[in-house]
mmCIF file of C-alpha atoms and ligand atoms in Angstrom:
data_model
loop_
_atom_site.group_PDB
_atom_site.id
_atom_site.type_symbol
_atom_site.label_atom_id
_atom_site.label_comp_id
_atom_site.label_asym_id
_atom_site.label_seq_id
_atom_site.Cartn_x
_atom_site.Cartn_y
_atom_site.Cartn_z
ATOM 1 C CA MET A 1 97.975 -7.315 -40.926
ATOM 2 C CA ILE A 2 94.430 -8.356 -41.557
ATOM 3 C CA MET A 3 93.591 -11.722 -39.992
ATOM 4 C CA ASN A 4 92.947 -14.478 -42.453
ATOM 5 C CA TRP A 5 90.377 -16.717 -40.875
ATOM 6 C CA GLN A 6 90.637 -19.486 -43.416
ATOM 7 C CA ASN A 7 92.163 -22.541 -41.758
ATOM 8 C CA LYS A 8 91.936 -20.802 -38.332
ATOM 9 C CA ILE A 9 88.769 -22.604 -37.256
ATOM 10 C CA ALA A 10 89.169 -26.198 -35.928
ATOM 11 C CA GLU A 11 88.555 -28.809 -38.595
ATOM 12 C CA GLN A 12 86.249 -30.579 -36.165
ATOM 13 C CA VAL A 13 84.012 -27.462 -36.168
ATOM 14 C CA SER A 14 84.405 -26.483 -39.833
ATOM 15 C CA SER A 15 83.147 -29.892 -40.900
ATOM 16 C CA ILE A 16 79.800 -29.529 -38.939
ATOM 17 C CA PRO A 17 77.005 -29.096 -41.355
ATOM 18 C CA ARG A 18 74.535 -26.272 -40.760
ATOM 19 C CA SER A 19 71.359 -27.477 -39.012
ATOM 20 C CA GLY A 20 68.848 -28.462 -41.652
ATOM 21 C CA ILE A 21 66.187 -26.715 -39.615
ATOM 22 C CA ARG A 22 68.043 -23.444 -39.351
ATOM 23 C CA GLU A 23 69.008 -23.491 -43.015
ATOM 24 C CA PHE A 24 65.336 -23.898 -43.916
ATOM 25 C CA PHE A 25 64.145 -21.254 -41.503
ATOM 26 C CA ASP A 26 66.510 -18.637 -42.842
ATOM 27 C CA LEU A 27 64.029 -18.490 -45.715
ATOM 28 C CA VAL A 28 61.244 -17.531 -43.329
ATOM 29 C CA THR A 29 63.002 -14.792 -41.317
ATOM 30 C CA GLY A 30 61.211 -11.519 -41.337
ATOM 31 C CA ARG A 31 58.129 -12.759 -43.226
ATOM 32 C CA THR A 32 54.785 -12.230 -41.580
ATOM 33 C CA ASP A 33 52.611 -14.035 -44.145
ATOM 34 C CA ILE A 34 53.913 -17.447 -43.103
ATOM 35 C CA ILE A 35 52.256 -20.066 -40.884
ATOM 36 C CA SER A 36 54.931 -21.957 -39.107
ATOM 37 C CA LEU A 37 54.614 -25.592 -38.217
ATOM 38 C CA GLY A 38 58.363 -25.606 -38.066
ATOM 39 C CA VAL A 39 59.952 -24.758 -34.713
ATOM 40 C CA GLY A 40 59.739 -27.413 -32.030
ATOM 41 C CA GLU A 41 58.834 -25.110 -29.227
ATOM 42 C CA PRO A 42 55.725 -24.916 -27.080
ATOM 43 C CA ASP A 43 53.501 -22.004 -28.127
ATOM 44 C CA PHE A 44 52.448 -21.604 -24.408
ATOM 45 C CA VAL A 45 54.023 -19.064 -22.151
ATOM 46 C CA THR A 46 55.548 -20.686 -19.104
ATOM 47 C CA PRO A 47 52.782 -21.161 -16.502
ATOM 48 C CA TRP A 48 52.348 -18.193 -14.201
ATOM 49 C CA ASN A 49 53.272 -19.874 -10.927
ATOM 50 C CA ILE A 50 56.624 -20.844 -12.432
ATOM 51 C CA ARG A 51 57.282 -17.393 -13.772
ATOM 52 C CA GLU A 52 56.292 -15.968 -10.393
ATOM 53 C CA ALA A 53 58.929 -18.206 -8.693
ATOM 54 C CA ALA A 54 61.453 -16.747 -11.052
ATOM 55 C CA ILE A 55 60.355 -13.187 -10.150
ATOM 56 C CA TYR A 56 60.460 -14.010 -6.329
ATOM 57 C CA SER A 57 63.903 -15.400 -6.765
ATOM 58 C CA LEU A 58 65.157 -12.149 -8.276
ATOM 59 C CA GLU A 59 63.175 -10.058 -5.778
ATOM 60 C CA LYS A 60 64.910 -11.928 -2.895
ATOM 61 C CA GLY A 61 68.231 -10.950 -4.492
ATOM 62 C CA HIS A 62 69.200 -14.517 -5.424
ATOM 63 C CA THR A 63 71.667 -13.577 -8.143
ATOM 64 C CA SER A 64 74.715 -15.637 -7.248
ATOM 65 C CA TYR A 65 76.382 -18.843 -8.655
ATOM 66 C CA THR A 66 75.003 -22.073 -7.193
ATOM 67 C CA SER A 67 76.843 -25.314 -6.442
ATOM 68 C CA ASN A 68 78.294 -26.698 -9.746
ATOM 69 C CA TYR A 69 75.901 -29.595 -9.411
ATOM 70 C CA GLY A 70 72.953 -27.286 -9.066
ATOM 71 C CA LEU A 71 70.954 -26.156 -5.996
ATOM 72 C CA GLU A 72 70.651 -29.050 -3.593
ATOM 73 C CA SER A 73 66.937 -28.184 -3.088
ATOM 74 C CA LEU A 74 66.430 -28.533 -6.816
ATOM 75 C CA ARG A 75 68.326 -31.811 -6.977
ATOM 76 C CA ARG A 76 66.131 -33.153 -4.159
ATOM 77 C CA SER A 77 62.989 -32.123 -6.075
ATOM 78 C CA ILE A 78 64.388 -33.734 -9.252
ATOM 79 C CA VAL A 79 64.992 -36.998 -7.416
ATOM 80 C CA LYS A 80 61.517 -36.997 -5.960
ATOM 81 C CA TYR A 81 59.915 -36.239 -9.375
ATOM 82 C CA VAL A 82 62.128 -38.764 -11.273
ATOM 83 C CA ASP A 83 61.263 -41.433 -8.686
ATOM 84 C CA GLY A 84 57.572 -40.771 -9.060
ATOM 85 C CA PHE A 85 57.515 -40.442 -12.847
ATOM 86 C CA PHE A 86 60.285 -42.679 -14.153
ATOM 87 C CA HIS A 87 60.395 -45.092 -11.169
ATOM 88 C CA VAL A 88 64.165 -44.809 -10.852
ATOM 89 C CA ASN A 89 65.764 -43.759 -7.586
ATOM 90 C CA TYR A 90 68.855 -41.560 -7.578
ATOM 91 C CA ASP A 91 71.112 -40.003 -4.903
ATOM 92 C CA PRO A 92 70.607 -36.267 -5.104
ATOM 93 C CA LEU A 93 74.200 -35.640 -3.913
ATOM 94 C CA ARG A 94 76.089 -37.912 -6.224
ATOM 95 C CA GLU A 95 73.956 -38.993 -9.137
ATOM 96 C CA VAL A 96 72.277 -35.733 -10.363
ATOM 97 C CA LEU A 97 73.749 -32.830 -12.370
ATOM 98 C CA VAL A 98 71.724 -29.772 -13.257
ATOM 99 C CA THR A 99 72.629 -28.471 -16.662
ATOM 100 C CA VAL A 100 71.916 -25.682 -19.114
ATOM 101 C CA GLY A 101 69.197 -27.569 -21.015
ATOM 102 C CA VAL A 102 69.313 -31.231 -22.054
ATOM 103 C CA SER A 103 71.565 -29.809 -24.818
ATOM 104 C CA GLU A 104 74.436 -29.236 -22.337
ATOM 105 C CA ALA A 105 73.828 -32.598 -20.734
ATOM 106 C CA ILE A 106 74.166 -34.397 -24.098
ATOM 107 C CA ASP A 107 77.394 -32.495 -24.857
ATOM 108 C CA LEU A 108 78.936 -33.182 -21.454
ATOM 109 C CA ALA A 109 77.941 -36.855 -21.525
ATOM 110 C CA LEU A 110 79.548 -37.455 -24.885
ATOM 111 C CA ARG A 111 82.733 -35.507 -24.061
ATOM 112 C CA ALA A 112 82.996 -37.369 -20.743
ATOM 113 C CA ILE A 113 82.622 -40.840 -22.326
ATOM 114 C CA LEU A 114 84.226 -40.792 -25.812
ATOM 115 C CA ASN A 115 87.762 -41.346 -26.854
ATOM 116 C CA PRO A 116 88.511 -40.373 -30.447
ATOM 117 C CA GLY A 117 87.085 -42.937 -32.805
ATOM 118 C CA ASP A 118 84.567 -44.428 -30.284
ATOM 119 C CA GLU A 119 81.256 -45.102 -31.907
ATOM 120 C CA VAL A 120 77.824 -43.910 -30.942
ATOM 121 C CA LEU A 121 74.680 -45.481 -32.327
ATOM 122 C CA TYR A 122 71.437 -43.567 -32.558
ATOM 123 C CA HIS A 123 68.069 -44.149 -34.132
ATOM 124 C CA GLU A 124 67.227 -41.967 -37.163
ATOM 125 C CA PRO A 125 65.321 -39.781 -38.038
ATOM 126 C CA CYS A 126 66.407 -38.036 -34.866
ATOM 127 C CA TYR A 127 67.011 -34.765 -33.247
ATOM 128 C CA VAL A 128 69.367 -32.680 -35.271
ATOM 129 C CA SER A 129 72.095 -32.143 -32.565
ATOM 130 C CA TYR A 130 73.002 -35.851 -31.972
ATOM 131 C CA ALA A 131 75.428 -36.548 -34.797
ATOM 132 C CA PRO A 132 77.219 -33.166 -34.613
ATOM 133 C CA SER A 133 77.547 -33.494 -30.829
ATOM 134 C CA VAL A 134 79.119 -36.925 -31.241
ATOM 135 C CA ASN A 135 81.481 -35.560 -33.853
ATOM 136 C CA MET A 136 82.462 -32.559 -31.773
ATOM 137 C CA ALA A 137 83.379 -35.011 -29.040
ATOM 138 C CA TYR A 138 85.600 -36.810 -31.589
ATOM 139 C CA GLY A 139 83.323 -39.776 -31.793
ATOM 140 C CA VAL A 140 81.862 -41.527 -34.773
ATOM 141 C CA ALA A 141 78.122 -41.247 -35.129
ATOM 142 C CA THR A 142 76.318 -44.154 -36.737
ATOM 143 C CA ALA A 143 72.611 -43.977 -37.579
ATOM 144 C CA VAL A 144 70.354 -47.004 -37.220
ATOM 145 C CA PRO A 145 67.445 -46.155 -39.547
ATOM 146 C CA THR A 146 63.926 -46.647 -38.337
ATOM 147 C CA SER A 147 60.882 -47.030 -40.523
ATOM 148 C CA LYS A 148 57.232 -46.183 -40.801
ATOM 149 C CA ARG A 149 56.499 -49.901 -40.752
ATOM 150 C CA ASP A 150 57.819 -50.009 -37.148
ATOM 151 C CA LEU A 151 56.191 -46.670 -36.315
ATOM 152 C CA PHE A 152 59.724 -45.346 -36.043
ATOM 153 C CA ALA A 153 60.552 -47.409 -32.960
ATOM 154 C CA LEU A 154 64.117 -48.763 -33.010
ATOM 155 C CA ASN A 155 64.278 -52.303 -34.467
ATOM 156 C CA PRO A 156 66.375 -54.398 -32.114
ATOM 157 C CA GLU A 157 67.714 -56.714 -34.772
ATOM 158 C CA LEU A 158 68.990 -53.749 -36.843
ATOM 159 C CA LEU A 159 70.449 -52.254 -33.692
ATOM 160 C CA GLU A 160 72.401 -55.374 -32.824
ATOM 161 C CA ALA A 161 73.656 -55.758 -36.406
ATOM 162 C CA SER A 162 75.048 -52.222 -36.250
ATOM 163 C CA ILE A 163 77.227 -52.843 -33.203
ATOM 164 C CA THR A 164 80.999 -53.016 -33.776
ATOM 165 C CA PRO A 165 83.932 -53.505 -31.358
ATOM 166 C CA ARG A 166 84.209 -49.684 -31.238
ATOM 167 C CA THR A 167 80.559 -49.051 -30.231
ATOM 168 C CA LYS A 168 80.463 -47.617 -26.756
ATOM 169 C CA VAL A 169 77.135 -45.634 -26.569
ATOM 170 C CA LEU A 170 73.559 -46.052 -27.692
ATOM 171 C CA MET A 171 71.522 -42.831 -27.718
ATOM 172 C CA LEU A 172 67.749 -43.067 -27.410
ATOM 173 C CA ASN A 173 65.021 -40.567 -27.589
ATOM 174 C CA PHE A 174 61.417 -41.751 -26.931
ATOM 175 C CA PRO A 175 59.074 -40.032 -27.571
ATOM 176 C CA THR A 176 61.072 -39.059 -30.584
ATOM 177 C CA ASN A 177 61.719 -35.727 -32.249
ATOM 178 C CA PRO A 178 60.726 -35.710 -35.193
ATOM 179 C CA THR A 179 58.526 -38.754 -35.542
ATOM 180 C CA GLY A 180 56.594 -38.664 -32.237
ATOM 181 C CA ALA A 181 57.522 -42.426 -31.873
ATOM 182 C CA VAL A 182 57.033 -44.173 -28.582
ATOM 183 C CA ALA A 183 58.967 -47.477 -28.178
ATOM 184 C CA PRO A 184 56.816 -50.330 -26.931
ATOM 185 C CA VAL A 185 57.960 -51.767 -23.555
ATOM 186 C CA GLU A 186 58.837 -55.081 -25.257
ATOM 187 C CA THR A 187 61.077 -53.301 -27.695
ATOM 188 C CA LEU A 188 62.760 -51.404 -24.821
ATOM 189 C CA GLN A 189 63.263 -54.657 -23.003
ATOM 190 C CA GLU A 190 64.931 -56.187 -26.077
ATOM 191 C CA ILE A 191 67.133 -53.139 -26.549
ATOM 192 C CA ALA A 192 68.138 -53.292 -22.866
ATOM 193 C CA ARG A 193 69.133 -56.991 -23.228
ATOM 194 C CA ILE A 194 71.368 -56.020 -26.257
ATOM 195 C CA CYS A 195 72.909 -53.181 -24.352
ATOM 196 C CA ILE A 196 73.791 -55.472 -21.482
ATOM 197 C CA ARG A 197 75.077 -58.178 -23.820
ATOM 198 C CA HIS A 198 77.386 -55.735 -25.593
ATOM 199 C CA ASP A 199 78.262 -53.654 -22.548
ATOM 200 C CA LEU A 200 76.923 -50.405 -24.018
ATOM 201 C CA ILE A 201 76.334 -47.150 -22.152
ATOM 202 C CA VAL A 202 72.828 -45.729 -22.807
ATOM 203 C CA LEU A 203 72.122 -42.014 -23.110
ATOM 204 C CA THR A 204 68.365 -41.710 -23.070
ATOM 205 C CA ASP A 205 66.953 -38.297 -23.879
ATOM 206 C CA GLU A 206 63.436 -38.394 -22.458
ATOM 207 C CA ILE A 207 62.684 -34.706 -22.814
ATOM 208 C CA TYR A 208 59.183 -35.402 -24.238
ATOM 209 C CA SER A 209 58.292 -38.170 -21.704
ATOM 210 C CA GLU A 210 55.340 -36.275 -20.214
ATOM 211 C CA LEU A 211 53.865 -35.506 -23.599
ATOM 212 C CA ARG A 212 52.414 -38.918 -24.339
ATOM 213 C CA TYR A 213 48.848 -39.246 -25.462
ATOM 214 C CA ASP A 214 47.844 -42.909 -25.417
ATOM 215 C CA GLY A 215 47.075 -42.895 -21.731
ATOM 216 C CA LYS A 216 49.825 -45.476 -21.044
ATOM 217 C CA PRO A 217 52.567 -44.629 -18.502
ATOM 218 C CA HIS A 218 55.924 -43.594 -19.915
ATOM 219 C CA VAL A 219 58.557 -46.277 -19.375
ATOM 220 C CA SER A 220 62.218 -45.303 -19.191
ATOM 221 C CA ILE A 221 64.859 -47.839 -20.210
ATOM 222 C CA ALA A 222 66.698 -46.733 -17.077
ATOM 223 C CA SER A 223 63.980 -48.434 -15.018
ATOM 224 C CA LEU A 224 64.458 -51.848 -16.602
ATOM 225 C CA PRO A 225 66.375 -54.590 -14.813
ATOM 226 C CA GLY A 226 70.184 -54.092 -14.958
ATOM 227 C CA MET A 227 69.911 -50.799 -16.778
ATOM 228 C CA LYS A 228 70.280 -48.070 -14.114
ATOM 229 C CA GLU A 229 73.975 -48.780 -13.754
ATOM 230 C CA ARG A 230 74.663 -48.266 -17.467
ATOM 231 C CA THR A 231 72.133 -45.480 -18.246
ATOM 232 C CA LEU A 232 72.241 -41.724 -18.177
ATOM 233 C CA LEU A 233 68.694 -40.371 -18.059
ATOM 234 C CA LEU A 234 68.451 -36.877 -19.551
ATOM 235 C CA HIS A 235 65.429 -34.698 -18.885
ATOM 236 C CA GLY A 236 64.549 -31.052 -18.701
ATOM 237 C CA PHE A 237 61.993 -28.348 -18.462
ATOM 238 C CA SER A 238 61.850 -26.983 -22.030
ATOM 239 C CA LYS A 239 58.996 -28.990 -23.486
ATOM 240 C CA ALA A 240 56.461 -30.249 -20.926
ATOM 241 C CA PHE A 241 56.700 -27.124 -18.752
ATOM 242 C CA ALA A 242 57.105 -24.679 -21.704
ATOM 243 C CA MET A 243 60.358 -23.371 -20.322
ATOM 244 C CA THR A 244 62.657 -23.293 -23.296
ATOM 245 C CA GLY A 245 64.046 -19.883 -22.510
ATOM 246 C CA PHE A 246 64.936 -20.861 -18.919
ATOM 247 C CA ARG A 247 67.560 -23.229 -20.414
ATOM 248 C CA LEU A 248 67.401 -25.857 -17.743
ATOM 249 C CA GLY A 249 67.862 -29.604 -17.823
ATOM 250 C CA TYR A 250 69.417 -32.355 -15.785
ATOM 251 C CA ALA A 251 71.219 -35.695 -16.003
ATOM 252 C CA CYS A 252 70.683 -38.562 -13.608
ATOM 253 C CA GLY A 253 73.042 -41.566 -13.749
ATOM 254 C CA PRO A 254 75.964 -43.508 -12.303
ATOM 255 C CA GLU A 255 78.251 -41.503 -10.018
ATOM 256 C CA PRO A 256 81.447 -42.030 -12.053
ATOM 257 C CA LEU A 257 79.772 -40.588 -15.202
ATOM 258 C CA ILE A 258 78.053 -37.715 -13.367
ATOM 259 C CA SER A 259 81.365 -36.684 -11.728
ATOM 260 C CA ALA A 260 83.207 -36.908 -15.078
ATOM 261 C CA MET A 261 80.582 -34.652 -16.623
ATOM 262 C CA MET A 262 80.886 -32.384 -13.696
ATOM 263 C CA LYS A 263 84.659 -31.997 -14.278
ATOM 264 C CA ILE A 264 83.879 -30.442 -17.658
ATOM 265 C CA HIS A 265 80.820 -28.520 -16.482
ATOM 266 C CA GLN A 266 82.620 -26.761 -13.577
ATOM 267 C CA TYR A 267 85.052 -25.143 -16.026
ATOM 268 C CA SER A 268 82.673 -24.605 -18.897
ATOM 269 C CA MET A 269 79.269 -23.496 -17.493
ATOM 270 C CA LEU A 270 80.114 -23.405 -13.765
ATOM 271 C CA CYS A 271 76.421 -23.780 -13.054
ATOM 272 C CA ALA A 272 72.949 -23.257 -14.510
ATOM 273 C CA PRO A 273 71.326 -19.841 -13.858
ATOM 274 C CA ILE A 274 70.011 -19.628 -10.283
ATOM 275 C CA THR A 275 66.726 -17.872 -11.364
ATOM 276 C CA SER A 276 65.902 -20.804 -13.670
ATOM 277 C CA GLN A 277 66.782 -23.337 -10.947
ATOM 278 C CA GLU A 278 64.403 -21.727 -8.469
ATOM 279 C CA ALA A 279 61.681 -21.592 -11.081
ATOM 280 C CA ALA A 280 62.306 -25.280 -11.811
ATOM 281 C CA ILE A 281 61.622 -26.248 -8.275
ATOM 282 C CA GLU A 282 58.196 -24.669 -8.597
ATOM 283 C CA ALA A 283 57.631 -26.542 -11.861
ATOM 284 C CA LEU A 284 58.441 -29.831 -10.279
ATOM 285 C CA GLU A 285 56.527 -29.284 -7.056
ATOM 286 C CA ASN A 286 53.467 -27.478 -8.448
ATOM 287 C CA GLY A 287 53.544 -27.581 -12.187
ATOM 288 C CA THR A 288 51.719 -30.753 -13.040
ATOM 289 C CA SER A 289 48.175 -29.448 -13.462
ATOM 290 C CA ALA A 290 49.346 -26.717 -15.857
ATOM 291 C CA MET A 291 51.436 -29.252 -17.687
ATOM 292 C CA LEU A 292 48.473 -31.665 -18.051
ATOM 293 C CA LYS A 293 46.297 -28.785 -19.490
ATOM 294 C CA MET A 294 48.936 -28.047 -22.111
ATOM 295 C CA ARG A 295 49.213 -31.765 -22.868
ATOM 296 C CA GLU A 296 45.467 -32.055 -23.474
ATOM 297 C CA SER A 297 45.633 -29.125 -25.825
ATOM 298 C CA TYR A 298 48.490 -30.773 -27.748
ATOM 299 C CA ARG A 299 46.508 -34.053 -27.952
ATOM 300 C CA GLN A 300 43.497 -32.284 -29.510
ATOM 301 C CA ARG A 301 45.722 -30.584 -32.051
ATOM 302 C CA ARG A 302 47.472 -33.772 -32.885
ATOM 303 C CA ASP A 303 44.158 -35.551 -33.500
ATOM 304 C CA TYR A 304 42.941 -32.774 -35.734
ATOM 305 C CA LEU A 305 46.074 -32.491 -37.682
ATOM 306 C CA VAL A 306 46.475 -36.235 -38.257
ATOM 307 C CA LYS A 307 42.855 -36.523 -39.402
ATOM 308 C CA ARG A 308 43.164 -33.631 -41.784
ATOM 309 C CA LEU A 309 46.480 -34.766 -43.211
ATOM 310 C CA ASN A 310 45.115 -38.223 -44.026
ATOM 311 C CA GLU A 311 42.041 -36.631 -45.619
ATOM 312 C CA ILE A 312 44.294 -34.580 -47.755
ATOM 313 C CA GLY A 313 46.239 -37.644 -48.807
ATOM 314 C CA MET A 314 49.369 -36.846 -46.803
ATOM 315 C CA ASP A 315 49.513 -40.300 -45.263
ATOM 316 C CA CYS A 316 50.128 -39.825 -41.519
ATOM 317 C CA HIS A 317 50.426 -42.323 -38.667
ATOM 318 C CA LEU A 318 49.153 -41.349 -35.253
ATOM 319 C CA PRO A 319 52.336 -40.493 -33.248
ATOM 320 C CA GLY A 320 52.243 -41.498 -29.591
ATOM 321 C CA GLY A 321 54.075 -38.545 -28.114
ATOM 322 C CA ALA A 322 56.042 -35.307 -28.395
ATOM 323 C CA PHE A 323 54.389 -32.556 -30.512
ATOM 324 C CA TYR A 324 55.288 -33.562 -34.045
ATOM 325 C CA VAL A 325 53.565 -35.393 -36.829
ATOM 326 C CA PHE A 326 55.585 -37.032 -39.556
ATOM 327 C CA PRO A 327 53.443 -37.503 -42.688
ATOM 328 C CA ASP A 328 54.638 -39.588 -45.583
ATOM 329 C CA ILE A 329 54.714 -37.367 -48.683
ATOM 330 C CA SER A 330 56.644 -39.804 -50.922
ATOM 331 C CA ARG A 331 53.709 -40.461 -53.266
ATOM 332 C CA PHE A 332 53.861 -36.885 -54.526
ATOM 333 C CA GLY A 333 57.077 -37.469 -56.478
ATOM 334 C CA LEU A 334 59.033 -34.686 -54.762
ATOM 335 C CA THR A 335 61.953 -34.987 -52.391
ATOM 336 C CA SER A 336 61.236 -33.862 -48.794
ATOM 337 C CA LYS A 337 63.251 -30.690 -49.498
ATOM 338 C CA GLU A 338 61.478 -29.922 -52.706
ATOM 339 C CA PHE A 339 58.024 -30.513 -51.101
ATOM 340 C CA ALA A 340 58.845 -28.346 -48.082
ATOM 341 C CA THR A 341 60.403 -25.552 -50.191
ATOM 342 C CA ARG A 342 57.458 -25.416 -52.609
ATOM 343 C CA LEU A 343 54.952 -25.547 -49.790
ATOM 344 C CA LEU A 344 56.757 -22.610 -48.221
ATOM 345 C CA MET A 345 57.125 -20.613 -51.384
ATOM 346 C CA GLU A 346 53.721 -21.334 -52.936
ATOM 347 C CA LYS A 347 51.444 -21.584 -49.920
ATOM 348 C CA GLN A 348 53.449 -19.912 -47.142
ATOM 349 C CA VAL A 349 53.377 -22.888 -44.783
ATOM 350 C CA ALA A 350 56.734 -23.719 -43.091
ATOM 351 C CA ALA A 351 57.355 -27.346 -42.177
ATOM 352 C CA VAL A 352 60.698 -29.095 -42.032
ATOM 353 C CA PRO A 353 61.851 -31.605 -44.607
ATOM 354 C CA GLY A 354 62.319 -35.078 -43.055
ATOM 355 C CA THR A 355 65.923 -35.164 -44.332
ATOM 356 C CA ALA A 356 66.857 -32.452 -41.835
ATOM 357 C CA PHE A 357 66.706 -35.320 -39.279
ATOM 358 C CA GLY A 358 68.912 -37.704 -41.319
ATOM 359 C CA ALA A 359 68.800 -39.501 -44.572
ATOM 360 C CA SER A 360 66.128 -41.882 -43.423
ATOM 361 C CA GLY A 361 63.721 -38.908 -43.143
ATOM 362 C CA GLU A 362 63.545 -38.761 -46.991
ATOM 363 C CA GLY A 363 59.900 -38.896 -48.108
ATOM 364 C CA PHE A 364 58.593 -37.303 -44.861
ATOM 365 C CA LEU A 365 57.794 -33.877 -43.575
ATOM 366 C CA ARG A 366 57.952 -32.800 -39.899
ATOM 367 C CA CYS A 367 54.967 -30.555 -38.761
ATOM 368 C CA CYS A 368 55.069 -29.293 -35.256
ATOM 369 C CA TYR A 369 51.567 -28.842 -33.733
ATOM 370 C CA ALA A 370 52.641 -26.659 -30.808
ATOM 371 C CA THR A 371 50.938 -23.916 -32.783
ATOM 372 C CA ALA A 372 47.550 -22.178 -32.261
ATOM 373 C CA PHE A 373 44.527 -24.227 -33.427
ATOM 374 C CA ASP A 374 43.388 -21.679 -36.010
ATOM 375 C CA GLN A 375 46.913 -21.616 -37.484
ATOM 376 C CA ILE A 376 46.894 -25.395 -37.772
ATOM 377 C CA LYS A 377 43.484 -25.247 -39.456
ATOM 378 C CA GLU A 378 44.649 -22.630 -41.895
ATOM 379 C CA ALA A 379 47.945 -24.507 -42.587
ATOM 380 C CA CYS A 380 45.793 -27.631 -43.387
ATOM 381 C CA ASN A 381 43.657 -25.622 -45.823
ATOM 382 C CA ARG A 382 46.738 -24.344 -47.518
ATOM 383 C CA MET A 383 48.288 -27.814 -47.643
ATOM 384 C CA GLU A 384 45.126 -29.217 -49.143
ATOM 385 C CA HIS A 385 45.326 -26.616 -51.992
ATOM 386 C CA PHE A 386 49.051 -27.311 -52.401
ATOM 387 C CA VAL A 387 48.540 -31.062 -52.700
ATOM 388 C CA GLU A 388 45.731 -30.468 -55.221
ATOM 389 C CA THR A 389 48.292 -28.742 -57.438
ATOM 390 C CA LEU A 390 50.513 -31.751 -57.348
ATOM 391 C CA SER A 391 47.997 -34.405 -58.465
HETATM 392 N N1 LIG B 401 66.453 -33.261 -27.063
HETATM 393 C C1 LIG B 401 65.433 -33.216 -28.032
HETATM 394 C C2 LIG B 401 64.989 -34.538 -28.526
HETATM 395 C C3 LIG B 401 64.897 -32.030 -28.497
HETATM 396 O O1 LIG B 401 63.965 -32.108 -29.387
HETATM 397 C C4 LIG B 401 65.366 -30.812 -28.002
HETATM 398 C C5 LIG B 401 64.844 -29.562 -28.461
HETATM 399 O O2 LIG B 401 64.194 -29.466 -29.470
HETATM 400 C C6 LIG B 401 66.387 -30.851 -27.016
HETATM 401 C C7 LIG B 401 66.905 -32.097 -26.572
HETATM 402 C C8 LIG B 401 66.975 -29.613 -26.425
HETATM 403 O O3 LIG B 401 66.486 -29.407 -25.181
HETATM 404 P P1 LIG B 401 66.874 -28.233 -24.164
HETATM 405 O O4 LIG B 401 66.007 -27.088 -24.511
HETATM 406 O O5 LIG B 401 66.572 -28.787 -22.822
HETATM 407 O O6 LIG B 401 68.335 -27.986 -24.389
#
């Protein structure tokens, strides 16, 4: 008998929408005439000293599993780095879990915390995986919209008004994918007070924290008074160290939550790949100067792109971090999806419609500037011609 797969896949999974980014990029697959400002991935190859550490690791024959928590030497490097950068001190043996990217850490944390029907608040527009990850963990995902007026930082009053008796978790992501928003410290302090008042757990995805361009130090909500005990700090190597393919991240937080995540991780992933873990030690110990060079290059591209977009009439605020700009295209009378589709079809420039990141992204476009300078220039020229056809 031929298997009938209808109704065989779990409802929880069948109901997950396809990623708005993937859906859009299926249109681009196989085409070489397209300039992509689409994919949120560094255009740099991983710095050589980090690749070399991976090669040495293999050369030495390190091809085994590691501790489920991750190599102790890596956890010690993580704790040192996190203390220096985020100013929060963790116990490497009980409060750190090395994961397969921040992606796995998000999934583990939500599955470890949520009972069916528990609510998770997150600021929107946001990274595409948050709501589906909450739903897959049987939680209810509730978006708190942010606006251009607030430079896409979370408005504390709106946040507090969205809290219900079932709200258990607040997810944060500053600097933000897709808006590049950086929350001012005063806003973070207000959010922290609200979380303490309502006894919320905070999952803070700070994967872009090194990529900040205003010269001010990054402040993690985990470092604010009373927050460490209720916050899970998520970080990884994909963005700042250009290590997406290494698939490595980590979670630092209260021991009961880390050990609950570990219970799932030990049976699902077992551990992150040892080669990546050994390369990551090199990134943390000796990767900063290469990272700063990449950051400076992103800053120059951001400045150029924002200037050009504003000249073209694609009204664009100067984002404080990450590697995305989020111009307002509402004045052209097209939806985000129409704008992005026509830009792709008529001028062969791929950018992501703001609605891929939630309904509050309507009227915006996400352009990633982790792309070669000459490509960004050419994309701007093409966008200029496209916009001329609209007016
Ligand atoms: N969090 C955010 C906000 C992201 O933008 C991304 C990737 O784009 C991830 C997490 C995924 O990170 P990783 O590669 O560490 O799984």
